[in-house]
CSV table of C-alpha atoms and ligand atoms in Angstrom, one decimal:
chain,number,residue,atom,x,y,z
T,1,MET,CA,-34.1,28.6,-31.9
T,2,LYS,CA,-31.5,29.5,-30.9
T,3,LYS,CA,-27.6,28.5,-31.0
T,4,ALA,CA,-25.3,27.8,-27.7
T,5,ILE,CA,-22.0,26.3,-28.3
T,6,ILE,CA,-19.9,23.1,-25.6
T,7,THR,CA,-16.8,22.9,-25.4
T,8,GLY,CA,-15.9,19.6,-24.0
T,9,ILE,CA,-18.9,18.1,-25.8
T,10,THR,CA,-17.9,14.8,-25.1
T,11,GLY,CA,-17.3,14.3,-21.4
T,12,GLN,CA,-19.9,13.2,-18.9
T,13,ASP,CA,-21.9,16.6,-18.4
T,14,GLY,CA,-21.6,17.7,-21.9
T,15,ALA,CA,-22.9,14.8,-22.6
T,16,TYR,CA,-26.0,15.5,-21.1
T,17,LEU,CA,-26.2,19.0,-21.7
T,18,ALA,CA,-25.9,18.5,-25.6
T,19,GLU,CA,-28.9,16.4,-25.3
T,20,LEU,CA,-31.6,19.3,-22.9
T,21,LEU,CA,-30.6,21.6,-25.4
T,22,LEU,CA,-31.0,19.2,-28.3
T,23,LYS,CA,-34.9,18.8,-25.8
T,24,LYS,CA,-35.3,22.8,-25.7
T,25,GLY,CA,-34.6,23.0,-29.5
T,26,TYR,CA,-30.8,24.7,-29.7
T,27,GLU,CA,-28.6,24.0,-32.2
T,28,VAL,CA,-25.8,22.6,-30.4
T,29,HIS,CA,-22.5,23.0,-31.4
T,30,GLY,CA,-20.2,20.8,-30.0
T,31,ILE,CA,-16.5,21.3,-29.7
T,32,LYS,CA,-13.9,18.6,-29.1
T,33,ARG,CA,-9.8,16.7,-29.6
T,34,ARG,CA,-8.9,15.2,-32.5
T,35,SER,CA,-8.3,11.9,-31.0
T,36,SER,CA,-6.5,8.9,-31.8
T,37,LEU,CA,-9.9,7.1,-30.9
T,38,PHE,CA,-13.0,8.0,-31.5
T,39,ASN,CA,-14.0,10.0,-28.1
T,40,THR,CA,-17.3,10.5,-29.2
T,41,GLY,CA,-19.0,8.0,-27.3
T,42,ARG,CA,-21.3,9.7,-25.3
T,43,ILE,CA,-22.8,11.4,-27.6
T,44,ASP,CA,-23.2,8.9,-30.3
T,45,ARG,CA,-27.4,8.9,-29.4
T,46,PHE,CA,-27.7,12.3,-30.7
T,47,TYR,CA,-25.1,12.7,-33.1
T,48,GLU,CA,-26.1,13.5,-36.4
T,49,ASP,CA,-24.1,13.4,-39.6
T,50,PRO,CA,-23.1,15.7,-41.5
T,51,HIS,CA,-25.5,15.0,-44.2
T,52,VAL,CA,-28.5,14.9,-42.7
T,53,PRO,CA,-29.7,18.0,-44.0
T,54,HIS,CA,-30.8,20.8,-41.1
T,55,ARG,CA,-28.7,19.4,-38.8
T,56,HIS,CA,-29.4,20.2,-35.0
T,57,MET,CA,-26.3,18.9,-33.7
T,58,ILE,CA,-22.4,19.9,-35.1
T,59,LEU,CA,-19.6,19.2,-34.1
T,60,HIS,CA,-15.7,21.3,-34.3
T,61,TYR,CA,-12.9,20.2,-34.2
T,62,GLY,CA,-10.8,22.6,-31.1
T,63,ASP,CA,-8.8,23.3,-28.6
T,64,LEU,CA,-8.9,25.3,-24.9
T,65,THR,CA,-5.3,25.5,-25.8
T,66,ASP,CA,-5.4,27.3,-28.9
T,67,SER,CA,-7.0,30.1,-29.4
T,68,THR,CA,-7.0,31.2,-32.8
T,69,ASN,CA,-9.5,27.8,-33.3
T,70,LEU,CA,-11.7,29.1,-30.3
T,71,ILE,CA,-12.2,32.7,-32.7
T,72,ARG,CA,-12.8,31.4,-35.8
T,73,ILE,CA,-15.2,28.5,-34.1
T,74,ILE,CA,-16.9,31.5,-31.8
T,75,GLN,CA,-17.6,34.0,-35.0
T,76,GLU,CA,-18.5,31.3,-37.8
T,77,VAL,CA,-22.0,30.2,-34.9
T,78,GLN,CA,-22.7,33.9,-33.2
T,79,PRO,CA,-23.8,31.4,-30.0
T,80,ASP,CA,-26.0,33.0,-28.2
T,81,GLU,CA,-24.7,30.4,-24.9
T,82,ILE,CA,-21.5,29.5,-24.9
T,83,TYR,CA,-20.5,26.0,-22.2
T,84,ASN,CA,-16.9,26.6,-21.6
T,85,LEU,CA,-17.0,22.8,-19.6
T,86,ALA,CA,-13.3,21.6,-21.3
T,87,ALA,CA,-11.1,20.8,-18.7
T,88,MET,CA,-8.0,18.6,-17.5
T,89,SER,CA,-10.9,18.0,-14.6
T,90,HIS,CA,-8.8,15.3,-13.0
T,91,VAL,CA,-7.6,16.7,-9.0
T,92,HIS,CA,-5.5,13.5,-8.9
T,93,VAL,CA,-4.0,13.6,-12.3
T,94,SER,CA,-3.5,17.8,-12.4
T,95,PHE,CA,-0.3,16.9,-9.8
T,96,GLU,CA,1.4,15.4,-12.6
T,97,THR,CA,0.8,18.3,-15.6
T,98,PRO,CA,0.0,21.5,-13.7
T,99,GLU,CA,1.2,23.7,-16.6
T,100,TYR,CA,-1.1,21.8,-19.2
T,101,THR,CA,-4.2,22.3,-16.7
T,102,ALA,CA,-3.5,26.1,-16.3
T,103,ASN,CA,-3.1,26.6,-19.6
T,104,ALA,CA,-6.4,24.2,-20.4
T,105,ASP,CA,-8.3,24.7,-17.7
T,106,GLY,CA,-7.5,28.7,-16.2
T,107,LEU,CA,-5.9,30.1,-19.6
T,108,GLY,CA,-8.7,28.3,-21.7
T,109,THR,CA,-11.3,30.2,-20.1
T,110,LEU,CA,-9.8,33.6,-21.2
T,111,ARG,CA,-9.6,32.9,-24.4
T,112,ILE,CA,-13.4,31.8,-24.1
T,113,LEU,CA,-14.2,35.6,-23.1
T,114,GLU,CA,-11.5,37.0,-24.7
T,115,ALA,CA,-12.6,35.3,-28.2
T,116,VAL,CA,-16.1,36.9,-26.6
T,117,ARG,CA,-15.1,40.5,-25.8
T,118,LEU,CA,-13.1,40.4,-29.8
T,119,LEU,CA,-15.7,39.2,-30.8
T,120,GLY,CA,-17.6,42.6,-30.5
T,121,LEU,CA,-20.6,39.8,-28.9
T,122,THR,CA,-20.2,40.9,-25.4
T,123,GLN,CA,-23.8,42.5,-25.6
T,124,LYS,CA,-25.3,38.8,-27.5
T,125,THR,CA,-23.3,36.3,-26.2
T,126,ARG,CA,-24.0,34.8,-21.9
T,127,ILE,CA,-21.0,32.1,-21.1
T,128,TYR,CA,-21.3,29.7,-18.5
T,129,GLN,CA,-17.8,29.0,-16.2
T,130,ALA,CA,-17.4,25.6,-15.1
T,131,SER,CA,-16.4,25.9,-11.7
T,132,THR,CA,-16.0,24.3,-9.0
T,133,SER,CA,-16.5,23.2,-5.4
T,134,GLU,CA,-12.9,22.7,-5.2
T,135,LEU,CA,-11.7,26.2,-5.0
T,136,TYR,CA,-13.1,25.9,-0.3
T,137,GLY,CA,-10.1,23.5,-0.8
T,138,LEU,CA,-8.8,23.4,2.7
T,139,VAL,CA,-12.0,23.8,4.1
T,140,GLN,CA,-12.6,27.2,5.9
T,141,ALA,CA,-16.6,26.9,7.2
T,142,VAL,CA,-19.1,24.4,6.6
T,143,PRO,CA,-21.7,24.6,4.5
T,144,GLN,CA,-20.0,25.8,1.6
T,145,SER,CA,-22.6,28.6,-0.4
T,146,GLU,CA,-20.9,31.6,-2.8
T,147,THR,CA,-19.6,33.6,0.3
T,148,THR,CA,-17.3,31.1,1.6
T,149,PRO,CA,-14.3,31.7,1.2
T,150,PHE,CA,-11.7,30.1,-1.6
T,151,TYR,CA,-8.8,27.4,-0.2
T,152,PRO,CA,-7.5,25.9,-3.1
T,153,ARG,CA,-4.9,22.4,-2.7
T,154,SER,CA,-5.3,21.2,-6.6
T,155,PRO,CA,-2.9,22.4,-9.6
T,156,TYR,CA,-6.2,21.8,-11.0
T,157,ALA,CA,-7.9,23.3,-8.2
T,158,VAL,CA,-6.0,26.9,-8.3
T,159,ALA,CA,-6.7,27.0,-12.4
T,160,LYS,CA,-9.9,27.0,-11.8
T,161,LEU,CA,-9.4,29.6,-9.1
T,162,TYR,CA,-8.3,31.9,-11.9
T,163,ALA,CA,-10.7,31.2,-14.1
T,164,TYR,CA,-13.7,31.5,-11.5
T,165,TRP,CA,-12.1,35.2,-11.0
T,166,ILE,CA,-11.9,35.6,-14.9
T,167,THR,CA,-15.4,34.9,-15.5
T,168,VAL,CA,-16.1,37.9,-13.0
T,169,ASN,CA,-13.9,40.0,-13.8
T,170,TYR,CA,-15.1,40.2,-17.4
T,171,ARG,CA,-18.5,40.4,-16.9
T,172,GLU,CA,-17.4,44.0,-13.8
T,173,ALA,CA,-14.8,45.2,-17.5
T,174,TYR,CA,-17.4,44.7,-20.1
T,175,ASN,CA,-20.5,44.2,-18.7
T,176,MET,CA,-21.1,40.7,-19.5
T,177,PHE,CA,-23.5,38.4,-19.3
T,178,ALA,CA,-20.6,35.4,-17.5
T,179,CYS,CA,-21.7,33.5,-14.3
T,180,ASN,CA,-20.0,30.4,-12.5
T,181,GLY,CA,-22.4,27.8,-11.2
T,182,ILE,CA,-19.9,26.5,-8.1
T,183,LEU,CA,-20.8,22.8,-8.2
T,184,PHE,CA,-19.6,20.4,-6.6
T,185,ASN,CA,-19.0,16.7,-6.7
T,186,HIS,CA,-21.8,14.8,-9.6
T,187,GLU,CA,-21.0,11.7,-11.0
T,188,SER,CA,-23.6,8.9,-13.4
T,189,PRO,CA,-22.9,6.0,-15.2
T,190,LEU,CA,-20.9,8.3,-17.8
T,191,ARG,CA,-18.9,9.0,-14.8
T,192,GLY,CA,-15.5,9.3,-16.4
T,193,GLU,CA,-14.2,5.8,-15.0
T,194,THR,CA,-10.5,7.1,-13.3
T,195,PHE,CA,-13.6,9.6,-11.0
T,196,VAL,CA,-13.6,7.2,-7.3
T,197,THR,CA,-17.2,6.4,-7.6
T,198,ARG,CA,-16.9,5.0,-11.0
T,199,LYS,CA,-14.0,3.5,-10.3
T,200,ILE,CA,-15.9,1.9,-8.1
T,201,THR,CA,-19.4,0.7,-9.5
T,202,ARG,CA,-16.7,-0.3,-12.2
T,203,ALA,CA,-14.7,-2.5,-10.2
T,204,VAL,CA,-18.5,-3.7,-7.5
T,205,ALA,CA,-19.6,-5.3,-11.3
T,206,LYS,CA,-16.5,-7.1,-11.9
T,207,ILE,CA,-15.7,-8.7,-8.4
T,208,ALA,CA,-19.5,-10.2,-9.2
T,209,LEU,CA,-18.9,-11.5,-12.5
T,210,GLY,CA,-15.4,-12.7,-11.5
T,211,LEU,CA,-13.5,-9.9,-14.4
T,212,GLN,CA,-11.7,-8.8,-10.9
T,213,ASP,CA,-10.6,-9.8,-8.1
T,214,THR,CA,-9.6,-6.2,-5.8
T,215,LEU,CA,-10.3,-2.8,-5.7
T,216,TYR,CA,-7.1,-0.1,-4.4
T,217,LEU,CA,-8.2,2.9,-3.4
T,218,GLY,CA,-6.6,6.1,-1.8
T,219,ASN,CA,-8.2,8.0,0.9
T,220,LEU,CA,-11.6,6.3,1.7
T,221,ASP,CA,-11.9,9.0,4.7
T,222,ALA,CA,-12.7,12.1,2.0
T,223,ARG,CA,-16.2,13.1,2.0
T,224,ARG,CA,-18.0,14.5,-1.0
T,225,ASP,CA,-21.5,16.2,-2.0
T,226,TRP,CA,-22.3,14.0,-4.2
T,227,GLY,CA,-25.7,14.3,-7.2
T,228,HIS,CA,-26.2,13.1,-10.1
T,229,ALA,CA,-24.9,14.5,-13.5
T,230,LYS,CA,-28.9,15.3,-15.2
T,231,ASP,CA,-30.1,17.1,-12.5
T,232,TYR,CA,-26.8,19.6,-12.4
T,233,VAL,CA,-26.6,19.9,-16.3
T,234,GLU,CA,-30.3,21.9,-16.0
T,235,GLY,CA,-29.0,23.9,-13.5
T,236,MET,CA,-25.9,24.9,-15.4
T,237,TRP,CA,-28.4,26.7,-18.3
T,238,ARG,CA,-31.2,27.8,-16.1
T,239,ILE,CA,-27.9,29.9,-15.2
T,240,LEU,CA,-27.4,31.7,-17.9
T,241,GLN,CA,-31.8,32.1,-18.8
T,242,GLN,CA,-31.3,35.1,-15.7
T,243,GLU,CA,-32.0,38.2,-16.0
T,244,LYS,CA,-28.7,39.6,-14.3
T,245,PRO,CA,-25.5,36.9,-13.8
T,246,GLU,CA,-24.6,35.9,-11.2
T,247,ASP,CA,-23.0,32.7,-9.9
T,248,PHE,CA,-24.4,29.6,-8.1
T,249,VAL,CA,-23.3,26.9,-5.9
T,250,LEU,CA,-25.1,23.6,-7.0
T,251,ALA,CA,-25.1,20.7,-4.3
T,252,THR,CA,-27.6,18.5,-2.4
T,253,GLY,CA,-26.4,18.7,1.2
T,254,VAL,CA,-25.8,15.6,1.8
T,255,THR,CA,-21.8,14.9,2.8
T,256,THR,CA,-20.8,11.3,2.4
T,257,PRO,CA,-17.2,9.4,3.4
T,258,ILE,CA,-16.1,7.1,0.1
T,259,ARG,CA,-16.0,3.8,2.5
T,260,ASP,CA,-19.3,4.3,2.3
T,261,PHE,CA,-19.9,4.9,-1.2
T,262,VAL,CA,-18.2,1.0,-1.4
T,263,GLN,CA,-20.6,-0.2,0.6
T,264,MET,CA,-23.4,1.3,-0.6
T,265,ALA,CA,-22.3,0.4,-3.3
T,266,PHE,CA,-21.3,-3.5,-2.3
T,267,ALA,CA,-24.9,-3.9,-1.1
T,268,GLU,CA,-26.2,-3.3,-4.7
T,269,ILE,CA,-25.0,-6.9,-5.5
T,270,GLY,CA,-26.0,-8.4,-2.3
T,271,VAL,CA,-23.0,-8.0,0.0
T,272,ARG,CA,-22.2,-6.8,2.7
T,273,VAL,CA,-19.0,-5.3,3.3
T,274,GLY,CA,-17.8,-4.7,6.2
T,275,PHE,CA,-13.9,-2.1,7.2
T,276,ARG,CA,-11.0,-3.5,9.0
T,277,GLY,CA,-7.4,-2.5,10.0
T,278,THR,CA,-6.1,1.3,9.3
T,279,GLY,CA,-4.9,3.9,7.2
T,280,GLU,CA,-2.9,1.8,4.9
T,281,ALA,CA,-3.4,-1.2,6.2
T,282,GLU,CA,-7.2,-0.9,5.5
T,283,GLU,CA,-9.0,-3.2,3.9
T,284,GLY,CA,-13.2,-3.8,2.6
T,285,TYR,CA,-14.0,-7.6,3.3
T,286,VAL,CA,-17.1,-10.0,2.8
T,287,ILE,CA,-19.3,-9.5,6.3
T,288,GLU,CA,-22.3,-11.5,3.8
T,289,ASN,CA,-23.9,-12.3,1.0
T,290,ASN,CA,-27.2,-12.8,0.0
T,291,GLY,CA,-26.7,-11.7,-3.5
T,292,GLY,CA,-26.7,-14.6,-6.9
T,293,TYR,CA,-22.7,-13.9,-7.8
T,294,HIS,CA,-19.7,-15.3,-6.4
T,295,VAL,CA,-17.7,-13.6,-4.0
T,296,PRO,CA,-17.3,-15.9,-0.9
T,297,GLU,CA,-17.7,-14.6,2.6
T,298,GLY,CA,-14.5,-13.6,4.2
T,299,LYS,CA,-12.7,-12.8,0.3
T,300,VAL,CA,-11.1,-9.0,1.1
T,301,VAL,CA,-12.5,-7.2,-1.8
T,302,VAL,CA,-10.6,-4.0,-1.0
T,303,LYS,CA,-7.2,-2.6,-0.4
T,304,VAL,CA,-5.5,0.4,0.1
T,305,ASP,CA,-3.0,1.3,-1.7
T,306,ALA,CA,-1.0,4.4,-1.0
T,307,ARG,CA,-0.6,5.6,-5.0
T,308,TYR,CA,-4.4,6.8,-5.1
T,309,TYR,CA,-3.1,9.9,-2.5
T,310,ARG,CA,-3.0,13.6,-2.7
T,311,PRO,CA,0.3,15.5,-1.7
T,312,THR,CA,-2.7,17.8,-0.5
T,313,GLU,CA,-5.9,16.4,-0.4
T,314,VAL,CA,-9.3,18.2,0.2
T,315,ASP,CA,-11.1,16.7,3.1
T,316,LEU,CA,-14.5,17.8,3.4
T,317,LEU,CA,-16.9,19.0,0.9
T,318,ILE,CA,-21.0,19.7,1.8
T,319,GLY,CA,-22.6,22.8,-0.2
T,320,ASP,CA,-25.6,25.4,0.2
T,321,ALA,CA,-27.2,25.6,-2.6
T,322,THR,CA,-30.0,27.7,-0.5
T,323,LYS,CA,-29.3,30.9,-3.3
T,324,ALA,CA,-30.2,28.5,-6.8
T,325,LYS,CA,-32.9,27.0,-4.8
T,326,GLU,CA,-34.8,30.3,-3.6
T,327,LYS,CA,-33.7,31.8,-7.5
T,328,LEU,CA,-33.6,29.3,-10.3
T,329,GLY,CA,-36.5,26.7,-8.4
T,330,TRP,CA,-33.3,24.3,-8.9
T,331,THR,CA,-33.1,21.8,-6.0
T,332,PRO,CA,-31.1,17.6,-7.1
T,333,THR,CA,-33.7,14.8,-7.7
T,334,TYR,CA,-32.0,11.9,-7.2
T,335,THR,CA,-31.1,10.7,-3.9
T,336,LEU,CA,-27.5,8.9,-3.7
T,337,GLY,CA,-29.1,6.0,-3.6
T,338,GLU,CA,-30.7,5.9,-6.5
T,339,MET,CA,-28.0,6.7,-8.4
T,340,VAL,CA,-25.9,4.3,-6.6
T,341,THR,CA,-28.5,1.6,-8.1
T,342,GLU,CA,-28.1,3.8,-11.3
T,343,MET,CA,-24.2,3.0,-11.6
T,344,VAL,CA,-24.5,-0.2,-10.6
T,345,ALA,CA,-26.8,-1.5,-12.9
T,346,ALA,CA,-25.4,0.1,-15.4
T,347,ASP,CA,-21.9,-2.0,-14.7
T,348,LEU,CA,-23.1,-4.7,-14.4
T,349,GLU,CA,-24.7,-4.7,-18.0
T,350,LEU,CA,-21.8,-3.0,-19.7
T,351,PHE,CA,-19.8,-6.4,-17.9
T,352,LYS,CA,-21.9,-8.8,-18.9
T,353,ARG,CA,-22.2,-7.9,-22.1
T,354,GLU,CA,-18.4,-7.6,-22.7
T,355,GLN,CA,-18.2,-11.2,-20.4
T,356,LEU,CA,-21.2,-12.6,-23.5
T,357,LEU,CA,-18.9,-11.6,-26.2
T,358,LYS,CA,-15.8,-13.4,-25.4
T,359,GLU,CA,-17.7,-16.5,-24.6
T,360,GLN,CA,-19.1,-16.1,-27.9
T,361,GLY,CA,-15.9,-16.1,-29.0
T,362,PHE,CA,-15.9,-12.0,-30.1
T,363,ARG,CA,-12.5,-9.7,-28.6
T,364,VAL,CA,-13.4,-6.8,-26.5
T,365,ASN,CA,-11.3,-3.8,-26.2
T,366,ASN,CA,-8.9,-4.2,-29.2
T,367,GLU,CA,-7.0,-6.9,-27.9
T,368,TYR,CA,-5.0,-8.0,-31.4
T,369,GLU,CA,-1.2,-8.6,-31.2
I,401,NDP,P1,-14.7,15.2,-18.2
I,401,NDP,O1,-13.4,14.7,-17.7
I,401,NDP,O2,-15.6,14.0,-18.4
I,401,NDP,O3,-14.7,16.3,-19.7
I,401,NDP,C1,-13.8,17.1,-20.1
I,401,NDP,C2,-13.8,17.1,-21.8
I,401,NDP,O4,-12.7,18.6,-21.9
I,401,NDP,C3,-14.0,16.2,-22.3
I,401,NDP,O5,-15.3,16.4,-23.4
I,401,NDP,C4,-12.5,16.4,-23.4
I,401,NDP,O6,-11.7,15.7,-24.3
I,401,NDP,C5,-12.8,17.5,-22.7
I,401,NDP,N1,-10.9,18.1,-22.8
I,401,NDP,C6,-10.2,18.4,-21.9
I,401,NDP,N2,-9.3,19.1,-22.6
I,401,NDP,C7,-9.2,19.6,-23.2
I,401,NDP,C8,-9.1,21.0,-24.1
I,401,NDP,N3,-7.6,21.1,-23.9
I,401,NDP,N4,-10.0,21.9,-24.9
I,401,NDP,C9,-11.1,21.1,-25.6
I,401,NDP,N5,-11.5,20.3,-25.0
I,401,NDP,C10,-10.9,20.1,-23.7
I,401,NDP,O7,-15.5,16.6,-16.9
I,401,NDP,P2,-16.8,16.4,-16.4
I,401,NDP,O8,-17.6,16.4,-18.1
I,401,NDP,O9,-18.0,15.7,-15.4
I,401,NDP,O10,-16.6,17.8,-16.4
I,401,NDP,C11,-17.2,19.6,-17.1
I,401,NDP,C12,-16.7,20.3,-16.2
I,401,NDP,O11,-17.9,20.8,-15.1
I,401,NDP,C13,-15.1,20.6,-16.2
I,401,NDP,O12,-14.4,21.9,-16.7
I,401,NDP,C14,-15.2,20.0,-14.4
I,401,NDP,O13,-13.4,20.2,-14.1
I,401,NDP,C15,-15.6,20.4,-14.7
I,401,NDP,N6,-16.6,19.7,-13.0
I,401,NDP,C16,-16.8,18.9,-12.7
I,401,NDP,C17,-17.9,18.4,-11.3
I,401,NDP,C18,-18.2,17.0,-11.8
I,401,NDP,O14,-17.8,16.8,-11.0
I,401,NDP,N7,-18.4,15.5,-12.5
I,401,NDP,C19,-17.6,19.2,-10.6
I,401,NDP,C20,-17.2,20.8,-10.9
I,401,NDP,C21,-17.1,21.1,-11.7
I,401,NDP,P3,-11.8,14.4,-24.0
I,401,NDP,O15,-12.6,13.9,-23.9
I,401,NDP,O16,-10.9,13.9,-25.4
I,401,NDP,O17,-10.8,13.3,-23.4
I,402,GDR,P1,-12.4,14.5,-6.5
I,402,GDR,O1,-13.1,13.1,-7.5
I,402,GDR,O2,-10.9,14.9,-6.1
I,402,GDR,O3,-13.2,15.5,-6.6
I,402,GDR,O4,-12.7,15.8,-8.6
I,402,GDR,P2,-12.5,12.2,-8.0
I,402,GDR,O5,-13.8,11.4,-7.7
I,402,GDR,O6,-11.4,12.3,-8.4
I,402,GDR,O7,-12.3,11.9,-5.9
I,402,GDR,C1,-12.9,12.1,-5.2
I,402,GDR,C2,-12.9,12.0,-4.1
I,402,GDR,O8,-12.5,10.5,-3.7
I,402,GDR,C3,-10.8,10.4,-3.2
I,402,GDR,N1,-10.2,8.3,-3.5
I,402,GDR,C4,-9.9,8.2,-4.5
I,402,GDR,N2,-10.2,9.5,-5.8
I,402,GDR,C5,-10.0,8.6,-7.1
I,402,GDR,N3,-10.2,8.7,-8.2
I,402,GDR,N4,-8.9,7.5,-7.4
I,402,GDR,C6,-9.4,6.5,-6.0
I,402,GDR,O9,-8.9,5.5,-6.0
I,402,GDR,C7,-8.7,6.8,-4.0
I,402,GDR,N5,-9.9,7.0,-3.5
I,402,GDR,C8,-9.9,8.0,-3.0
I,402,GDR,C9,-9.5,11.2,-3.4
I,402,GDR,O10,-9.0,10.8,-3.0
I,402,GDR,C10,-11.1,12.5,-3.6
I,402,GDR,O11,-11.1,12.1,-2.5
I,402,GDR,C11,-14.0,15.2,-8.9
I,402,GDR,C12,-14.3,15.9,-10.6
I,402,GDR,O12,-14.2,15.4,-10.9
I,402,GDR,C13,-13.5,17.7,-10.6
I,402,GDR,O13,-13.1,17.6,-11.8
I,402,GDR,C14,-14.6,19.0,-10.0
I,402,GDR,O14,-14.5,20.2,-9.8
I,402,GDR,C15,-14.5,18.2,-8.2
I,402,GDR,O15,-14.9,16.4,-8.9
I,402,GDR,C16,-15.9,18.8,-7.9
């Protein structure tokens, strides 16, 4: 039975990847941070209690900023594969916490590579590094592929640039099987609530149910190449099954402005949204409502709030995943439309459940005084 360690197992990708590896018969070891609240909501579905004999999924407390702890876990597990997904992954927040981001996202990767080297596992353990399309930053050329120059535009991206190159360096210096997946944005119903797609689908669901009035967003002009996380974790696994360690772009090749994502999400509840005005004065309003929800025509549902602008922005991402298609046989299976449908439906269900609980007199979200 193969053993894999997943750092960041409690995150969006960690959850989908753990499920995939369990299905493939792996023993999965997840590293999770201690938190004052449970942070295992995304993996509870397939989590196994420590009292279950012959478990296939085991959680370890750990943190990418603590090398002794990483060395101990890697020594204990002797993994065949490590997927380094843990990171302070929010681009905007990285401007507020640049030093921590460099530590966790940049040096954290070094700590994993160095642990594997010090433990003499260089010829046993394969390492996947979660690199990102944010490396391309200020547009140099499109579509972006493995050979497009990098120009990072945030503390997050700069930290990930270090992680990218230290992975390449350890591969070349110590003959390690260490690979970068340069993944373009990927989303799902499990996406963190403050990333733009999930922020939009949650707001659409809440506006439909009368639980929210307005959705405040930042730059509506930015364009992203959005895929589905389920497809992308399959790509991560394939990257580590190659004969030779190499770096790969995973992307859909389709780019969409934030504004269009908003319109697609509202269309899911039968509401057609139009935009008027420019810059900070731009707003989205209801042109037509053919759905069953009470969202009156003319109502302003989207406003721009400059607090969500970033000091430096990545304007356009569109990926070229030809290499992954040719060498890994990887192509995305979800269209953006299918993903938006799934995300809005999931958030509608979430908030309908919350509404029902409230109507029945139950507290939700720890509403204690
Ligand atoms: P999430 O933010 O959903 O998950 C991040 C995970 O990292 C969480 O489990 C989090 O724990 C954990 N984590 C954060 N800091 C530390 C730390 N110091 N020590 C240990 N664990 C830590 O990210 P995604 O699942 O979306 O992304 C996975 C990886 O892929 C990240 O590295 C991200 O930067 C990268 N990436 C993501 C893309 C995307 O579009 N989703 C695209 C390209 C790259 P907790 O739950 O406790 O917060
Ligand atoms: P990104 O994702 O920065 O691409 O990083 P995010 O969803 O945060 O932003 C995408 C674009 O939307 C614009 N935007 C807003 N973003 C947020 N979060 N909130 C808003 O209100 C808002 N309004 C407009 C942003 O300016 C940006 O242009 C994600 C993360 O998962 C990274 O970890 C990963 O490396 C990259 O994707 C690929």
